[in-house]
Amino acid sequence: MSDRRVIFAIALSFAGAASICRADPALEDVTEQHFPIAATARISVRNGGGSIRVYGADTKELKIQAIKKAYSADRLKQIAVNITVGADEVSIDTKFPPKARWGFSDRSGTVDYIIVLPQTCSISDLELSSGEVLVEGIRGRDVHATLGSGRMFGHNCFGDLHLNVTDGGIDVGYDWWETWRGSIDARVVNGNARVFMPVDAAFHLIATAINGHIANDFAEKRDRVSGDLKKIDTVIGGDSELNLQIHATNGSIQITEVNL
């Protein structure tokens, strides 16, 4: 396992552990379903709270594992996972019971999804209100993911990426480099964005930190200005047809050069 994979694994482990650490144990209901799907199918996933982890793989089927958690059997039964599979589209929608109007914590429950699908599929709409999102190994046309609060990871995805977080953070990283034509667009409103790129990567970098700063390992040492750099528009690694756009409204951006 490379150092970069270790970093991603550690980050996911701590985030996942924090999400389930409660004063009293939750009840769980685990289901797993398999569906044959087209290699270029488009997938949409909607979830109110918990996590969504999507893995592209060398497979011809879609595997969906849903882990429902709640603090009472009644609420656990009220959480519904609705899956619709068409010829070239798949929709996964999560329905939660109404939140209680009393008490000191939200007892409405969560759902953790682990989804494995053909790596050439696309993600047309991935929405999570709060929790953690991971998209890894997707080579389809595009990925669109939106997170209200929490942390989002885009890992080894060679296609167009559109990642948006309101409160939390975004990590985008690659364990190796391939030349491809496309765009990576990652935006966070309140929080930080980190990008991990191999030393041989080539891309057009456009980064903006409105109320923060930018640190860029790919810049010449004499050009690394600490604390006050708020905008970058530069080509890294020579000619490339890949555009990398990173935007943070209230937060900072770190572009890290990774020696693999």
PDB file of C-alpha atoms in Angstrom:
ATOM      1  CA  MET A   1       0.000   0.000   0.000  1.00  0.00           C
ATOM      2  CA  SER A   2       1.464   3.390  -0.969  1.00  0.00           C
ATOM      3  CA  ASP A   3       1.921   6.227   1.516  1.00  0.00           C
ATOM      4  CA  ARG A   4      -0.899   8.139  -0.133  1.00  0.00           C
ATOM      5  CA  ARG A   5      -3.311   5.212   0.191  1.00  0.00           C
ATOM      6  CA  VAL A   6      -2.355   4.963   3.862  1.00  0.00           C
ATOM      7  CA  ILE A   7      -3.199   8.642   4.384  1.00  0.00           C
ATOM      8  CA  PHE A   8      -6.589   8.225   2.736  1.00  0.00           C
ATOM      9  CA  ALA A   9      -7.304   5.049   4.716  1.00  0.00           C
ATOM     10  CA  ILE A  10      -6.379   6.677   8.023  1.00  0.00           C
ATOM     11  CA  ALA A  11      -8.504   9.721   7.274  1.00  0.00           C
ATOM     12  CA  LEU A  12     -11.493   7.572   6.398  1.00  0.00           C
ATOM     13  CA  SER A  13     -11.056   5.376   9.471  1.00  0.00           C
ATOM     14  CA  PHE A  14     -11.016   8.310  11.876  1.00  0.00           C
ATOM     15  CA  ALA A  15     -13.950  10.014  10.151  1.00  0.00           C
ATOM     16  CA  GLY A  16     -15.966   6.805  10.167  1.00  0.00           C
ATOM     17  CA  ALA A  17     -15.174   6.113  13.817  1.00  0.00           C
ATOM     18  CA  ALA A  18     -16.243   9.605  14.819  1.00  0.00           C
ATOM     19  CA  SER A  19     -19.576   9.264  13.023  1.00  0.00           C
ATOM     20  CA  ILE A  20     -20.635   6.180  15.014  1.00  0.00           C
ATOM     21  CA  CYS A  21     -19.200   7.059  18.429  1.00  0.00           C
ATOM     22  CA  ARG A  22     -22.302   7.645  20.577  1.00  0.00           C
ATOM     23  CA  ALA A  23     -23.198   7.439  24.242  1.00  0.00           C
ATOM     24  CA  ASP A  24     -25.337   4.350  23.663  1.00  0.00           C
ATOM     25  CA  PRO A  25     -25.109   1.694  20.931  1.00  0.00           C
ATOM     26  CA  ALA A  26     -27.177   1.927  17.760  1.00  0.00           C
ATOM     27  CA  LEU A  27     -29.193  -0.900  16.250  1.00  0.00           C
ATOM     28  CA  GLU A  28     -28.102  -1.999  12.762  1.00  0.00           C
ATOM     29  CA  ASP A  29     -29.744  -3.549   9.739  1.00  0.00           C
ATOM     30  CA  VAL A  30     -27.417  -4.610   6.897  1.00  0.00           C
ATOM     31  CA  THR A  31     -28.669  -5.493   3.411  1.00  0.00           C
ATOM     32  CA  GLU A  32     -26.737  -6.288   0.233  1.00  0.00           C
ATOM     33  CA  GLN A  33     -28.074  -6.451  -3.313  1.00  0.00           C
ATOM     34  CA  HIS A  34     -26.493  -7.226  -6.691  1.00  0.00           C
ATOM     35  CA  PHE A  35     -27.685  -6.061 -10.121  1.00  0.00           C
ATOM     36  CA  PRO A  36     -26.289  -6.526 -13.651  1.00  0.00           C
ATOM     37  CA  ILE A  37     -25.865  -3.086 -15.223  1.00  0.00           C
ATOM     38  CA  ALA A  38     -24.452  -1.489 -18.358  1.00  0.00           C
ATOM     39  CA  ALA A  39     -20.776  -0.556 -18.250  1.00  0.00           C
ATOM     40  CA  THR A  40     -21.699   3.078 -18.969  1.00  0.00           C
ATOM     41  CA  ALA A  41     -24.715   3.344 -16.668  1.00  0.00           C
ATOM     42  CA  ARG A  42     -25.351   6.557 -14.744  1.00  0.00           C
ATOM     43  CA  ILE A  43     -25.863   6.350 -10.994  1.00  0.00           C
ATOM     44  CA  SER A  44     -27.597   8.743  -8.602  1.00  0.00           C
ATOM     45  CA  VAL A  45     -27.511   8.425  -4.797  1.00  0.00           C
ATOM     46  CA  ARG A  46     -29.337  10.535  -2.194  1.00  0.00           C
ATOM     47  CA  ASN A  47     -28.826  10.170   1.527  1.00  0.00           C
ATOM     48  CA  GLY A  48     -29.698  12.366   4.497  1.00  0.00           C
ATOM     49  CA  GLY A  49     -27.038  11.303   6.972  1.00  0.00           C
ATOM     50  CA  GLY A  50     -24.263   8.710   7.268  1.00  0.00           C
ATOM     51  CA  SER A  51     -21.831   7.987   4.449  1.00  0.00           C
ATOM     52  CA  ILE A  52     -21.622   7.132   0.761  1.00  0.00           C
ATOM     53  CA  ARG A  53     -18.571   5.238  -0.509  1.00  0.00           C
ATOM     54  CA  VAL A  54     -18.450   4.473  -4.237  1.00  0.00           C
ATOM     55  CA  TYR A  55     -15.743   2.247  -5.745  1.00  0.00           C
ATOM     56  CA  GLY A  56     -15.131   1.721  -9.453  1.00  0.00           C
ATOM     57  CA  ALA A  57     -13.919  -1.803 -10.218  1.00  0.00           C
ATOM     58  CA  ASP A  58     -13.361  -4.315 -13.012  1.00  0.00           C
ATOM     59  CA  THR A  59     -16.844  -5.797 -12.707  1.00  0.00           C
ATOM     60  CA  LYS A  60     -20.058  -6.160 -14.717  1.00  0.00           C
ATOM     61  CA  GLU A  61     -22.464  -5.750 -11.841  1.00  0.00           C
ATOM     62  CA  LEU A  62     -23.580  -3.242  -9.263  1.00  0.00           C
ATOM     63  CA  LYS A  63     -23.229  -4.196  -5.594  1.00  0.00           C
ATOM     64  CA  ILE A  64     -25.012  -2.087  -2.997  1.00  0.00           C
ATOM     65  CA  GLN A  65     -24.516  -2.620   0.714  1.00  0.00           C
ATOM     66  CA  ALA A  66     -26.710  -0.462   2.943  1.00  0.00           C
ATOM     67  CA  ILE A  67     -26.075  -0.305   6.687  1.00  0.00           C
ATOM     68  CA  LYS A  68     -29.012   1.315   8.475  1.00  0.00           C
ATOM     69  CA  LYS A  69     -28.477   2.547  12.045  1.00  0.00           C
ATOM     70  CA  ALA A  70     -30.968   3.895  14.572  1.00  0.00           C
ATOM     71  CA  TYR A  71     -31.573   3.880  18.313  1.00  0.00           C
ATOM     72  CA  SER A  72     -34.912   2.070  18.273  1.00  0.00           C
ATOM     73  CA  ALA A  73     -36.328  -0.837  16.287  1.00  0.00           C
ATOM     74  CA  ASP A  74     -39.265   1.316  15.219  1.00  0.00           C
ATOM     75  CA  ARG A  75     -37.084   4.033  13.728  1.00  0.00           C
ATOM     76  CA  LEU A  76     -34.829   1.460  12.089  1.00  0.00           C
ATOM     77  CA  LYS A  77     -37.822   0.001  10.259  1.00  0.00           C
ATOM     78  CA  GLN A  78     -38.924   3.463   9.121  1.00  0.00           C
ATOM     79  CA  ILE A  79     -35.658   4.120   7.254  1.00  0.00           C
ATOM     80  CA  ALA A  80     -36.264   3.090   3.641  1.00  0.00           C
ATOM     81  CA  VAL A  81     -33.671   2.372   0.944  1.00  0.00           C
ATOM     82  CA  ASN A  82     -35.352   2.640  -2.461  1.00  0.00           C
ATOM     83  CA  ILE A  83     -33.396   1.294  -5.456  1.00  0.00           C
ATOM     84  CA  THR A  84     -34.571   1.693  -9.037  1.00  0.00           C
ATOM     85  CA  VAL A  85     -32.556  -0.064 -11.753  1.00  0.00           C
ATOM     86  CA  GLY A  86     -33.169   0.786 -15.409  1.00  0.00           C
ATOM     87  CA  ALA A  87     -31.448  -0.137 -18.653  1.00  0.00           C
ATOM     88  CA  ASP A  88     -28.737   2.495 -18.246  1.00  0.00           C
ATOM     89  CA  GLU A  89     -29.697   4.388 -15.069  1.00  0.00           C
ATOM     90  CA  VAL A  90     -29.721   3.493 -11.387  1.00  0.00           C
ATOM     91  CA  SER A  91     -31.316   5.552  -8.623  1.00  0.00           C
ATOM     92  CA  ILE A  92     -30.724   4.999  -4.892  1.00  0.00           C
ATOM     93  CA  ASP A  93     -32.916   7.129  -2.656  1.00  0.00           C
ATOM     94  CA  THR A  94     -33.037   7.166   1.147  1.00  0.00           C
ATOM     95  CA  LYS A  95     -36.134   8.052   3.158  1.00  0.00           C
ATOM     96  CA  PHE A  96     -35.885   8.874   6.870  1.00  0.00           C
ATOM     97  CA  PRO A  97     -38.629   9.189   9.490  1.00  0.00           C
ATOM     98  CA  PRO A  98     -39.409  12.718  10.724  1.00  0.00           C
ATOM     99  CA  LYS A  99     -36.937  14.033  13.271  1.00  0.00           C
ATOM    100  CA  ALA A 100     -38.127  14.191  16.865  1.00  0.00           C
ATOM    101  CA  ARG A 101     -39.013  17.659  18.120  1.00  0.00           C
ATOM    102  CA  TRP A 102     -37.692  17.011  21.603  1.00  0.00           C
ATOM    103  CA  GLY A 103     -34.561  15.614  23.235  1.00  0.00           C
ATOM    104  CA  PHE A 104     -30.922  16.622  23.113  1.00  0.00           C
ATOM    105  CA  SER A 105     -29.823  14.714  20.000  1.00  0.00           C
ATOM    106  CA  ASP A 106     -31.076  13.595  16.611  1.00  0.00           C
ATOM    107  CA  ARG A 107     -32.415  10.054  16.918  1.00  0.00           C
ATOM    108  CA  SER A 108     -33.640   9.682  13.349  1.00  0.00           C
ATOM    109  CA  GLY A 109     -30.810   7.360  12.256  1.00  0.00           C
ATOM    110  CA  THR A 110     -28.233   7.127   9.452  1.00  0.00           C
ATOM    111  CA  VAL A 111     -27.416   4.977   6.435  1.00  0.00           C
ATOM    112  CA  ASP A 112     -23.905   4.002   5.326  1.00  0.00           C
ATOM    113  CA  TYR A 113     -23.666   2.942   1.670  1.00  0.00           C
ATOM    114  CA  ILE A 114     -20.861   0.893   0.149  1.00  0.00           C
ATOM    115  CA  ILE A 115     -21.333   0.771  -3.627  1.00  0.00           C
ATOM    116  CA  VAL A 116     -19.145  -1.156  -6.084  1.00  0.00           C
ATOM    117  CA  LEU A 117     -19.790  -0.700  -9.793  1.00  0.00           C
ATOM    118  CA  PRO A 118     -18.104  -0.870 -13.205  1.00  0.00           C
ATOM    119  CA  GLN A 119     -15.349   1.725 -13.283  1.00  0.00           C
ATOM    120  CA  THR A 120     -16.653   3.150 -16.574  1.00  0.00           C
ATOM    121  CA  CYS A 121     -19.969   4.169 -14.998  1.00  0.00           C
ATOM    122  CA  SER A 122     -20.735   7.815 -14.244  1.00  0.00           C
ATOM    123  CA  ILE A 123     -22.232   9.407 -11.156  1.00  0.00           C
ATOM    124  CA  SER A 124     -24.875  11.857 -12.281  1.00  0.00           C
ATOM    125  CA  ASP A 125     -25.949  13.003  -8.812  1.00  0.00           C
ATOM    126  CA  LEU A 126     -24.559  12.057  -5.418  1.00  0.00           C
ATOM    127  CA  GLU A 127     -26.078  14.005  -2.519  1.00  0.00           C
ATOM    128  CA  LEU A 128     -25.407  13.618   1.202  1.00  0.00           C
ATOM    129  CA  SER A 129     -26.701  16.053   3.833  1.00  0.00           C
ATOM    130  CA  SER A 130     -24.108  15.244   6.501  1.00  0.00           C
ATOM    131  CA  GLY A 131     -21.335  12.689   6.933  1.00  0.00           C
ATOM    132  CA  GLU A 132     -18.641  11.384   4.625  1.00  0.00           C
ATOM    133  CA  VAL A 133     -18.339  10.848   0.872  1.00  0.00           C
ATOM    134  CA  LEU A 134     -15.690   8.817  -0.957  1.00  0.00           C
ATOM    135  CA  VAL A 135     -15.558   8.345  -4.730  1.00  0.00           C
ATOM    136  CA  GLU A 136     -12.687   6.120  -5.883  1.00  0.00           C
ATOM    137  CA  GLY A 137     -11.542   4.591  -9.171  1.00  0.00           C
ATOM    138  CA  ILE A 138     -14.258   6.040 -11.439  1.00  0.00           C
ATOM    139  CA  ARG A 139     -13.337   6.357 -15.119  1.00  0.00           C
ATOM    140  CA  GLY A 140     -16.753   7.260 -16.500  1.00  0.00           C
ATOM    141  CA  ARG A 141     -17.650  10.515 -18.172  1.00  0.00           C
ATOM    142  CA  ASP A 142     -18.249  12.508 -14.998  1.00  0.00           C
ATOM    143  CA  VAL A 143     -18.892  12.564 -11.262  1.00  0.00           C
ATOM    144  CA  HIS A 144     -21.177  15.084  -9.549  1.00  0.00           C
ATOM    145  CA  ALA A 145     -21.120  14.999  -5.734  1.00  0.00           C
ATOM    146  CA  THR A 146     -22.555  17.409  -3.164  1.00  0.00           C
ATOM    147  CA  LEU A 147     -22.111  17.300   0.617  1.00  0.00           C
ATOM    148  CA  GLY A 148     -23.795  19.594   3.151  1.00  0.00           C
ATOM    149  CA  SER A 149     -21.470  19.057   6.108  1.00  0.00           C
ATOM    150  CA  GLY A 150     -18.606  16.615   6.587  1.00  0.00           C
ATOM    151  CA  ARG A 151     -15.674  15.480   4.460  1.00  0.00           C
ATOM    152  CA  MET A 152     -15.430  14.455   0.824  1.00  0.00           C
ATOM    153  CA  PHE A 153     -12.707  12.376  -0.849  1.00  0.00           C
ATOM    154  CA  GLY A 154     -12.085  12.003  -4.590  1.00  0.00           C
ATOM    155  CA  HIS A 155      -9.419   9.337  -5.180  1.00  0.00           C
ATOM    156  CA  ASN A 156      -7.905   8.019  -8.439  1.00  0.00           C
ATOM    157  CA  CYS A 157     -10.813   9.203 -10.603  1.00  0.00           C
ATOM    158  CA  PHE A 158      -9.873   9.756 -14.262  1.00  0.00           C
ATOM    159  CA  GLY A 159     -12.860  11.649 -15.605  1.00  0.00           C
ATOM    160  CA  ASP A 160     -14.577  14.974 -14.974  1.00  0.00           C
ATOM    161  CA  LEU A 161     -15.003  15.601 -11.243  1.00  0.00           C
ATOM    162  CA  HIS A 162     -17.446  18.128  -9.794  1.00  0.00           C
ATOM    163  CA  LEU A 163     -17.203  18.143  -5.990  1.00  0.00           C
ATOM    164  CA  ASN A 164     -19.015  20.581  -3.688  1.00  0.00           C
ATOM    165  CA  VAL A 165     -18.976  20.860   0.121  1.00  0.00           C
ATOM    166  CA  THR A 166     -20.743  23.519   2.182  1.00  0.00           C
ATOM    167  CA  ASP A 167     -19.193  22.914   5.619  1.00  0.00           C
ATOM    168  CA  GLY A 168     -16.188  20.623   6.052  1.00  0.00           C
ATOM    169  CA  GLY A 169     -13.409  19.783   3.628  1.00  0.00           C
ATOM    170  CA  ILE A 170     -12.400  18.205   0.324  1.00  0.00           C
ATOM    171  CA  ASP A 171      -9.441  15.926  -0.453  1.00  0.00           C
ATOM    172  CA  VAL A 172      -8.571  15.037  -4.055  1.00  0.00           C
ATOM    173  CA  GLY A 173      -5.674  12.673  -4.667  1.00  0.00           C
ATOM    174  CA  TYR A 174      -3.946  10.317  -7.124  1.00  0.00           C
ATOM    175  CA  ASP A 175      -1.601   7.396  -6.487  1.00  0.00           C
ATOM    176  CA  TRP A 176      -0.270   7.518 -10.058  1.00  0.00           C
ATOM    177  CA  TRP A 177      -0.642   9.758 -13.069  1.00  0.00           C
ATOM    178  CA  GLU A 178      -2.306   9.261 -16.439  1.00  0.00           C
ATOM    179  CA  THR A 179      -2.793  11.793 -19.194  1.00  0.00           C
ATOM    180  CA  TRP A 180      -6.428  12.548 -19.931  1.00  0.00           C
ATOM    181  CA  ARG A 181      -8.582  15.391 -21.172  1.00  0.00           C
ATOM    182  CA  GLY A 182     -11.053  16.714 -18.646  1.00  0.00           C
ATOM    183  CA  SER A 183     -11.623  18.856 -15.593  1.00  0.00           C
ATOM    184  CA  ILE A 184     -11.531  18.624 -11.816  1.00  0.00           C
ATOM    185  CA  ASP A 185     -13.687  21.237 -10.084  1.00  0.00           C
ATOM    186  CA  ALA A 186     -13.639  21.132  -6.263  1.00  0.00           C
ATOM    187  CA  ARG A 187     -15.380  23.807  -4.182  1.00  0.00           C
ATOM    188  CA  VAL A 188     -15.798  24.258  -0.433  1.00  0.00           C
ATOM    189  CA  VAL A 189     -17.607  27.149   1.236  1.00  0.00           C
ATOM    190  CA  ASN A 190     -16.537  26.801   4.874  1.00  0.00           C
ATOM    191  CA  GLY A 191     -13.461  24.597   5.184  1.00  0.00           C
ATOM    192  CA  ASN A 192     -10.207  23.605   3.535  1.00  0.00           C
ATOM    193  CA  ALA A 193      -9.351  21.845   0.278  1.00  0.00           C
ATOM    194  CA  ARG A 194      -6.328  19.588  -0.197  1.00  0.00           C
ATOM    195  CA  VAL A 195      -4.987  18.180  -3.466  1.00  0.00           C
ATOM    196  CA  PHE A 196      -2.361  15.403  -3.661  1.00  0.00           C
ATOM    197  CA  MET A 197      -0.718  15.145  -7.096  1.00  0.00           C
ATOM    198  CA  PRO A 198       2.172  12.911  -8.263  1.00  0.00           C
ATOM    199  CA  VAL A 199       5.393  14.665  -9.103  1.00  0.00           C
ATOM    200  CA  ASP A 200       4.954  13.852 -12.827  1.00  0.00           C
ATOM    201  CA  ALA A 201       1.411  15.260 -13.052  1.00  0.00           C
ATOM    202  CA  ALA A 202       0.555  17.822 -15.740  1.00  0.00           C
ATOM    203  CA  PHE A 203      -2.427  20.151 -15.376  1.00  0.00           C
ATOM    204  CA  HIS A 204      -3.665  23.727 -15.597  1.00  0.00           C
ATOM    205  CA  LEU A 205      -4.173  24.907 -12.013  1.00  0.00           C
ATOM    206  CA  ILE A 206      -6.694  27.594 -11.137  1.00  0.00           C
ATOM    207  CA  ALA A 207      -7.057  28.052  -7.375  1.00  0.00           C
ATOM    208  CA  THR A 208      -8.828  30.729  -5.352  1.00  0.00           C
ATOM    209  CA  ALA A 209      -9.007  31.154  -1.568  1.00  0.00           C
ATOM    210  CA  ILE A 210     -11.136  34.219  -0.861  1.00  0.00           C
ATOM    211  CA  ASN A 211     -10.787  34.310   2.930  1.00  0.00           C
ATOM    212  CA  GLY A 212      -7.787  32.040   3.304  1.00  0.00           C
ATOM    213  CA  HIS A 213      -4.476  31.304   1.590  1.00  0.00           C
ATOM    214  CA  ILE A 214      -2.950  28.889  -0.932  1.00  0.00           C
ATOM    215  CA  ALA A 215       0.148  26.736  -0.494  1.00  0.00           C
ATOM    216  CA  ASN A 216       1.523  25.154  -3.685  1.00  0.00           C
ATOM    217  CA  ASP A 217       4.349  22.598  -3.563  1.00  0.00           C
ATOM    218  CA  PHE A 218       4.738  22.732  -7.355  1.00  0.00           C
ATOM    219  CA  ALA A 219       5.820  26.383  -7.331  1.00  0.00           C
ATOM    220  CA  GLU A 220       9.480  27.330  -7.391  1.00  0.00           C
ATOM    221  CA  LYS A 221      10.800  27.902  -3.885  1.00  0.00           C
ATOM    222  CA  ARG A 222      11.330  31.583  -4.580  1.00  0.00           C
ATOM    223  CA  ASP A 223       7.676  31.886  -5.587  1.00  0.00           C
ATOM    224  CA  ARG A 224       6.237  30.203  -2.495  1.00  0.00           C
ATOM    225  CA  VAL A 225       4.717  33.100  -0.628  1.00  0.00           C
ATOM    226  CA  SER A 226       3.564  32.128   2.844  1.00  0.00           C
ATOM    227  CA  GLY A 227       0.283  33.393   4.214  1.00  0.00           C
ATOM    228  CA  ASP A 228      -0.925  35.864   1.583  1.00  0.00           C
ATOM    229  CA  LEU A 229      -1.310  33.982  -1.713  1.00  0.00           C
ATOM    230  CA  LYS A 230      -5.020  33.921  -2.591  1.00  0.00           C
ATOM    231  CA  LYS A 231      -5.111  33.143  -6.315  1.00  0.00           C
ATOM    232  CA  ILE A 232      -3.141  30.933  -8.713  1.00  0.00           C
ATOM    233  CA  ASP A 233      -3.528  30.526 -12.476  1.00  0.00           C
ATOM    234  CA  THR A 234      -0.626  28.504 -13.828  1.00  0.00           C
ATOM    235  CA  VAL A 235       0.345  25.475 -15.912  1.00  0.00           C
ATOM    236  CA  ILE A 236       2.148  22.696 -14.053  1.00  0.00           C
ATOM    237  CA  GLY A 237       4.171  19.898 -15.690  1.00  0.00           C
ATOM    238  CA  GLY A 238       3.955  21.200 -19.262  1.00  0.00           C
ATOM    239  CA  ASP A 239       1.138  21.146 -21.803  1.00  0.00           C
ATOM    240  CA  SER A 240      -1.990  19.431 -20.568  1.00  0.00           C
ATOM    241  CA  GLU A 241      -5.677  19.185 -21.423  1.00  0.00           C
ATOM    242  CA  LEU A 242      -6.647  18.755 -17.774  1.00  0.00           C
ATOM    243  CA  ASN A 243      -8.020  21.753 -15.877  1.00  0.00           C
ATOM    244  CA  LEU A 244      -7.853  21.650 -12.079  1.00  0.00           C
ATOM    245  CA  GLN A 245     -10.021  24.272 -10.389  1.00  0.00           C
ATOM    246  CA  ILE A 246     -10.047  24.557  -6.599  1.00  0.00           C
ATOM    247  CA  HIS A 247     -12.127  27.163  -4.790  1.00  0.00           C
ATOM    248  CA  ALA A 248     -12.410  27.877  -1.045  1.00  0.00           C
ATOM    249  CA  THR A 249     -14.584  30.730   0.208  1.00  0.00           C
ATOM    250  CA  ASN A 250     -13.761  30.622   3.915  1.00  0.00           C
ATOM    251  CA  GLY A 251     -10.750  28.348   4.143  1.00  0.00           C
ATOM    252  CA  SER A 252      -7.371  27.522   2.666  1.00  0.00           C
ATOM    253  CA  ILE A 253      -6.017  25.347  -0.156  1.00  0.00           C
ATOM    254  CA  GLN A 254      -3.020  23.007  -0.077  1.00  0.00           C
ATOM    255  CA  ILE A 255      -1.553  21.620  -3.325  1.00  0.00           C
ATOM    256  CA  THR A 256       0.806  18.806  -2.322  1.00  0.00           C
ATOM    257  CA  GLU A 257       3.446  17.257  -4.583  1.00  0.00           C
ATOM    258  CA  VAL A 258       3.614  13.529  -3.899  1.00  0.00           C
ATOM    259  CA  ASN A 259       6.777  11.514  -4.606  1.00  0.00           C
ATOM    260  CA  LEU A 260       5.618   7.942  -5.267  1.00  0.00           C
TER     261      LEU A 260
END
